[in-house]
Short mmCIF file of C-alpha atoms in Angstrom, two decimals:
data_model
loop_
_atom_site.label_atom_id
_atom_site.label_comp_id
_atom_site.label_asym_id
_atom_site.label_seq_id
_atom_site.Cartn_x
_atom_site.Cartn_y
_atom_site.Cartn_z
CA MET A 1 -52.41 75.92 138.68
CA THR A 2 -51.41 73.87 135.75
CA PRO A 3 -47.39 72.70 136.03
CA TYR A 4 -45.04 74.35 134.17
CA ALA A 5 -43.86 72.62 130.85
CA ARG A 6 -40.60 72.02 131.26
CA ARG A 7 -39.24 71.82 128.06
CA GLY A 8 -36.12 72.88 125.87
CA VAL A 9 -33.68 76.06 127.04
CA HIS A 10 -36.38 78.42 128.08
CA GLY A 11 -37.85 75.48 130.57
CA GLN A 12 -34.26 74.94 131.63
CA THR A 13 -33.68 78.60 132.31
CA VAL A 14 -37.00 78.81 134.23
CA GLU A 15 -36.27 75.99 136.56
CA THR A 16 -32.56 77.08 137.06
CA LEU A 17 -33.66 80.61 138.36
CA ALA A 18 -36.45 79.55 140.42
CA ARG A 19 -33.90 76.59 142.01
CA ARG A 20 -31.54 80.09 142.42
CA VAL A 21 -34.04 82.20 144.58
CA LEU A 22 -35.75 79.32 146.46
CA SER A 23 -32.16 78.27 147.69
CA GLY A 24 -31.58 81.26 148.41
CA GLU A 25 -28.81 81.79 146.47
CA ILE A 26 -30.29 84.58 144.88
CA PRO A 27 -32.16 86.41 148.37
CA GLU A 28 -35.30 87.92 148.49
CA GLY A 29 -35.09 91.91 147.88
CA ALA A 30 -31.71 91.09 145.29
CA THR A 31 -31.96 92.65 142.23
CA LEU A 32 -31.06 91.01 139.32
CA ASP A 33 -28.05 91.73 136.86
CA LEU A 34 -29.70 90.35 133.93
CA PRO A 35 -26.69 90.90 131.40
CA ALA A 36 -24.47 88.92 133.69
CA LEU A 37 -27.32 86.15 133.83
CA GLN A 38 -27.66 86.37 130.45
CA SER A 39 -24.06 85.62 129.22
CA GLU A 40 -24.18 82.93 132.53
CA LEU A 41 -27.03 80.70 131.25
CA ASP A 42 -25.85 81.58 127.59
CA VAL A 43 -29.44 82.81 126.23
CA SER A 44 -30.90 85.60 124.77
CA LEU A 45 -32.34 88.54 127.02
CA THR A 46 -35.49 88.47 125.51
CA ALA A 47 -35.83 84.11 126.52
CA LEU A 48 -34.63 85.17 129.94
CA ARG A 49 -37.24 87.96 130.46
CA GLU A 50 -39.55 85.42 129.19
CA SER A 51 -38.43 82.41 132.19
CA LEU A 52 -38.83 85.50 134.74
CA LYS A 53 -42.48 86.55 133.72
CA VAL A 54 -42.88 82.43 134.51
CA LEU A 55 -41.14 83.38 138.37
CA ALA A 56 -43.24 86.55 138.26
CA ALA A 57 -46.52 84.87 138.04
CA LYS A 58 -45.95 82.21 140.85
CA GLY A 59 -44.79 86.37 143.08
CA MET A 60 -41.21 85.22 143.35
CA VAL A 61 -40.23 88.39 141.25
CA ASP A 62 -41.12 91.46 140.05
CA ALA A 63 -39.89 94.47 137.83
CA ARG A 64 -40.12 98.21 138.77
CA GLN A 65 -38.56 101.25 137.03
CA LYS A 66 -35.22 102.39 138.14
CA ARG A 67 -34.96 98.80 140.06
CA GLY A 68 -35.02 96.72 138.19
CA THR A 69 -35.57 93.50 137.89
CA PHE A 70 -35.83 92.24 142.06
CA VAL A 71 -37.08 88.91 144.13
CA ARG A 72 -39.85 89.37 146.19
CA PRO A 73 -40.18 88.72 149.51
CA ARG A 74 -41.16 85.30 150.66
CA ALA A 75 -44.33 85.75 152.23
CA ASP A 76 -45.20 86.91 148.47
CA TRP A 77 -44.15 83.50 146.86
CA ASN A 78 -46.97 81.33 145.83
CA LEU A 79 -45.71 78.52 147.95
CA LEU A 80 -48.82 76.21 147.29
CA ASP A 81 -47.87 76.34 143.59
CA ALA A 82 -46.95 72.87 142.32
CA ASP A 83 -43.77 74.05 140.32
CA VAL A 84 -42.87 76.26 143.47
CA LEU A 85 -43.23 72.79 145.78
CA ARG A 86 -41.39 70.58 143.29
CA TRP A 87 -38.42 72.83 142.55
CA GLN A 88 -37.66 73.25 146.48
CA PHE A 89 -37.56 69.59 147.14
CA ALA A 90 -35.39 69.64 143.05
CA GLY A 91 -33.38 72.32 144.06
CA GLY A 92 -30.76 70.01 146.37
CA THR A 93 -31.37 71.34 149.50
CA SER A 94 -30.52 69.90 152.56
CA SER A 95 -32.19 66.77 154.22
CA GLY A 96 -33.30 68.76 156.95
CA ALA A 97 -34.94 71.73 154.93
CA ASP A 98 -36.80 68.45 152.92
CA LEU A 99 -38.18 67.28 156.67
CA GLY A 100 -39.38 70.47 157.35
CA LEU A 101 -41.10 70.95 153.99
CA LEU A 102 -42.36 67.84 154.14
CA ARG A 103 -43.86 68.20 157.45
CA ASN A 104 -45.78 71.09 156.42
CA LEU A 105 -46.96 69.17 153.87
CA GLY A 106 -47.84 66.70 156.15
CA GLU A 107 -50.07 69.11 158.30
CA VAL A 108 -51.77 70.61 155.22
CA ARG A 109 -52.46 66.34 154.20
CA GLY A 110 -54.27 66.06 157.87
CA ILE A 111 -56.20 68.24 157.41
CA ILE A 112 -57.93 67.55 153.69
CA GLU A 113 -57.47 64.07 153.62
CA PRO A 114 -59.38 62.99 156.86
CA ALA A 115 -62.14 65.81 155.71
CA ALA A 116 -62.16 64.59 152.05
CA VAL A 117 -61.97 61.07 152.04
CA ARG A 118 -66.02 61.66 154.40
CA LEU A 119 -66.71 63.10 151.37
CA ALA A 120 -65.67 60.60 148.86
CA ALA A 121 -67.43 58.21 151.06
CA VAL A 122 -71.07 59.41 150.58
CA ARG A 123 -70.47 61.03 146.83
CA ARG A 124 -68.31 57.82 145.84
CA THR A 125 -69.29 56.22 142.30
CA GLU A 126 -68.51 53.11 140.51
CA GLN A 127 -66.45 54.94 138.62
CA ASP A 128 -64.48 55.77 141.62
CA LEU A 129 -64.45 52.89 143.25
CA ASP A 130 -62.86 51.08 139.76
CA ALA A 131 -60.11 53.98 140.09
CA LEU A 132 -59.30 53.13 143.93
CA ASP A 133 -59.17 49.25 142.99
CA ASP A 134 -56.91 50.13 140.01
CA ALA A 135 -54.78 52.11 142.06
CA VAL A 136 -54.95 49.34 144.92
CA ALA A 137 -54.16 46.58 142.50
CA ALA A 138 -50.90 48.52 141.17
CA MET A 139 -49.47 48.96 145.14
CA GLY A 140 -49.91 45.45 145.49
CA ARG A 141 -47.61 44.89 142.12
CA THR A 142 -43.73 44.53 143.54
CA GLY A 143 -40.58 44.21 141.82
CA LEU A 144 -41.32 47.25 139.35
CA GLY A 145 -38.95 49.61 140.85
CA ALA A 146 -39.94 52.87 143.13
CA SER A 147 -41.06 54.61 140.12
CA HIS A 148 -44.10 52.18 139.63
CA ALA A 149 -44.88 52.68 143.73
CA VAL A 150 -44.86 56.21 143.40
CA GLN A 151 -46.97 56.65 140.56
CA ALA A 152 -49.71 54.15 142.05
CA ASP A 153 -49.89 55.98 145.43
CA LEU A 154 -50.43 59.37 143.76
CA ALA A 155 -53.29 57.82 141.27
CA PHE A 156 -55.26 56.57 144.86
CA HIS A 157 -54.69 59.80 146.71
CA ARG A 158 -55.97 61.37 142.83
CA ALA A 159 -58.85 59.17 142.45
CA LEU A 160 -59.68 59.50 146.30
CA LEU A 161 -60.02 63.47 146.12
CA ALA A 162 -61.82 62.99 142.57
CA ALA A 163 -64.06 61.08 144.71
CA THR A 164 -65.34 64.03 146.75
CA HIS A 165 -67.37 65.14 143.22
CA ASN A 166 -65.62 68.69 144.84
CA GLU A 167 -63.68 70.93 141.81
CA LEU A 168 -61.95 72.48 144.66
CA LEU A 169 -61.33 69.74 146.94
CA GLU A 170 -60.18 68.15 143.07
CA ARG A 171 -57.64 71.13 142.34
CA MET A 172 -55.51 70.02 145.59
CA GLU A 173 -54.18 67.16 144.06
CA MET A 174 -52.10 70.06 142.82
CA VAL A 175 -50.06 70.79 146.16
CA ILE A 176 -50.51 66.88 148.01
CA GLU A 177 -49.30 65.34 144.72
CA SER A 178 -46.11 67.58 144.95
CA GLY A 179 -45.28 66.33 148.69
CA LEU A 180 -46.01 63.02 148.16
CA ALA A 181 -44.01 62.16 145.61
CA HIS A 182 -40.95 63.50 147.06
CA ARG A 183 -42.10 61.71 150.08
CA ASP A 184 -42.62 58.70 147.90
CA GLU A 185 -39.10 58.47 146.30
CA ILE A 186 -37.57 58.56 149.61
CA VAL A 187 -39.53 55.72 151.03
CA HIS A 188 -39.43 53.25 148.34
CA ALA A 189 -36.41 53.74 147.66
CA SER A 190 -35.32 52.57 151.26
CA PRO A 191 -35.73 49.19 152.75
CA HIS A 192 -37.27 50.84 155.45
CA GLY A 193 -41.23 51.66 154.99
CA GLU A 194 -44.30 49.77 155.52
CA ASP A 195 -46.43 48.04 152.89
CA PRO A 196 -48.58 50.23 151.91
CA VAL A 197 -51.46 48.47 150.44
CA PRO A 198 -53.29 47.07 153.59
CA SER A 199 -53.92 50.94 155.26
CA HIS A 200 -54.99 51.90 151.48
CA ARG A 201 -56.66 49.40 151.42
CA ALA A 202 -58.70 49.68 154.28
CA VAL A 203 -59.41 53.22 153.17
CA LEU A 204 -61.40 52.06 149.92
CA ASP A 205 -62.91 49.12 152.00
CA ALA A 206 -64.44 51.52 154.16
CA VAL A 207 -65.03 53.99 151.26
CA ARG A 208 -66.42 51.33 149.38
CA ALA A 209 -68.87 50.63 152.47
CA GLN A 210 -69.88 54.46 152.37
CA ASP A 211 -68.79 54.42 156.00
CA PRO A 212 -67.65 58.10 156.70
CA ASP A 213 -66.27 57.76 160.07
CA ALA A 214 -64.61 54.67 159.36
CA ALA A 215 -62.84 55.94 156.36
CA GLU A 216 -61.32 59.02 158.10
CA ALA A 217 -60.01 57.05 160.39
CA ALA A 218 -58.34 54.47 157.96
CA MET A 219 -56.99 57.31 156.20
CA ARG A 220 -55.60 58.76 159.80
CA ALA A 221 -53.65 55.76 160.32
CA LEU A 222 -52.34 56.02 156.93
CA LEU A 223 -51.09 59.59 157.58
CA GLU A 224 -49.79 58.61 160.49
CA GLN A 225 -47.88 55.45 158.64
CA ALA A 226 -46.74 58.04 156.50
CA VAL A 227 -45.19 59.77 159.24
CA ARG A 228 -43.88 56.82 160.51
CA ASP A 229 -42.22 55.64 157.09
CA LEU A 230 -40.22 59.07 156.88
CA ASP A 231 -39.20 59.12 159.95
CA LEU A 232 -37.57 55.95 159.93
CA VAL A 233 -35.64 56.87 156.63
CA HIS A 234 -34.91 60.55 157.81
CA GLY A 235 -33.58 58.81 161.73
CA ALA A 236 -35.85 61.66 162.94
CA ALA A 237 -37.33 59.02 165.29
CA ARG A 238 -34.50 59.28 168.30
CA GLY A 239 -34.86 60.64 171.08
CA GLY A 240 -36.19 64.37 171.81
CA GLN A 241 -38.10 64.45 167.98
CA ASP A 242 -40.89 62.19 168.75
CA ASP A 243 -42.76 64.94 170.47
CA THR A 244 -41.72 67.40 167.70
CA THR A 245 -42.84 64.66 164.86
CA GLU A 246 -47.00 64.67 166.44
CA GLY A 247 -46.89 68.04 166.85
CA SER A 248 -45.79 69.04 163.04
CA SER A 249 -46.68 66.00 161.06
CA GLY A 250 -50.38 67.06 160.69
CA THR A 251 -50.96 62.92 161.45
CA GLY A 252 -50.38 62.62 165.06
CA SER A 253 -51.42 65.97 166.28
CA THR A 254 -54.46 65.89 164.39
CA GLY A 255 -55.42 62.37 164.79
CA GLY A 256 -55.42 63.13 168.18
CA ASN A 257 -56.87 66.80 168.75
CA GLY A 258 -57.48 67.78 165.49
CA ALA A 259 -59.77 67.81 163.14
CA GLY A 260 -62.07 64.81 163.41
CA GLY A 261 -59.56 63.55 166.34
CA GLN A 262 -60.39 61.92 169.63
CA GLY A 263 -60.72 65.73 171.13
CA THR A 264 -63.00 68.53 169.81
CA ARG A 265 -64.41 67.24 166.39
CA ALA A 266 -64.11 69.94 163.73
CA PRO A 267 -67.54 70.70 161.61
CA ARG A 268 -67.85 67.51 159.04
CA PRO A 269 -68.37 68.82 155.01
CA GLU A 270 -72.21 65.87 155.53
CA ASP A 271 -72.80 67.45 158.54
CA THR A 272 -73.87 70.49 156.60
CA PRO A 273 -77.41 70.60 154.82
#
């Protein structure tokens, strides 16, 4: 899932078409008028077709004889593709749509990261710890702007997945980072978020101590803080929405009854011989 390189006219055309499809401006099932798009976007037909090939590879469009190029059903789209996620966040959608997608990604994080941190606590190397230390140190450097804070947070979670030494889990960074970056941009541009250093430091300390239980608990606390920050910024923490937050955020719900919570515990990676 290598991110698409956003360069030149070709890259701009891909982004424009993708956002129109994802926003519903070009609806599912619609047949594209290529000559009209070529004229509107002021690109060659070859460049337009090459751009559509990128979307076809992500399951968003297809081409058939006698029908032409058309938008495939949303069920066929590769929604976990890092570019597709990024395009949805960058497409000028409403804050409600953004929040819904962030909650879906929160559920994914709530499943992946608590299990991943257990593996990291068992398998981490000194090099992994150095990378995590560097990320937390960067997180603690204040006054450098939201972009710096976002990059430091991404570096921490990237290093944490790398510390699992599981190639497939490491690739999940492409999914997690898309939503995490957007969430961080929102939160770090607002004065309402909590200081992220203590929660990340707690995760690092447990991983350093090779304590999977403490690492999982610290990660769940970190994810719960992430939901609180997002709710404060979006103003979602108001009457009638608290239950929704816990049920759909991927942190509150998984922390109590989901995998590794106080209810039935899901199998842990290190339990398997």
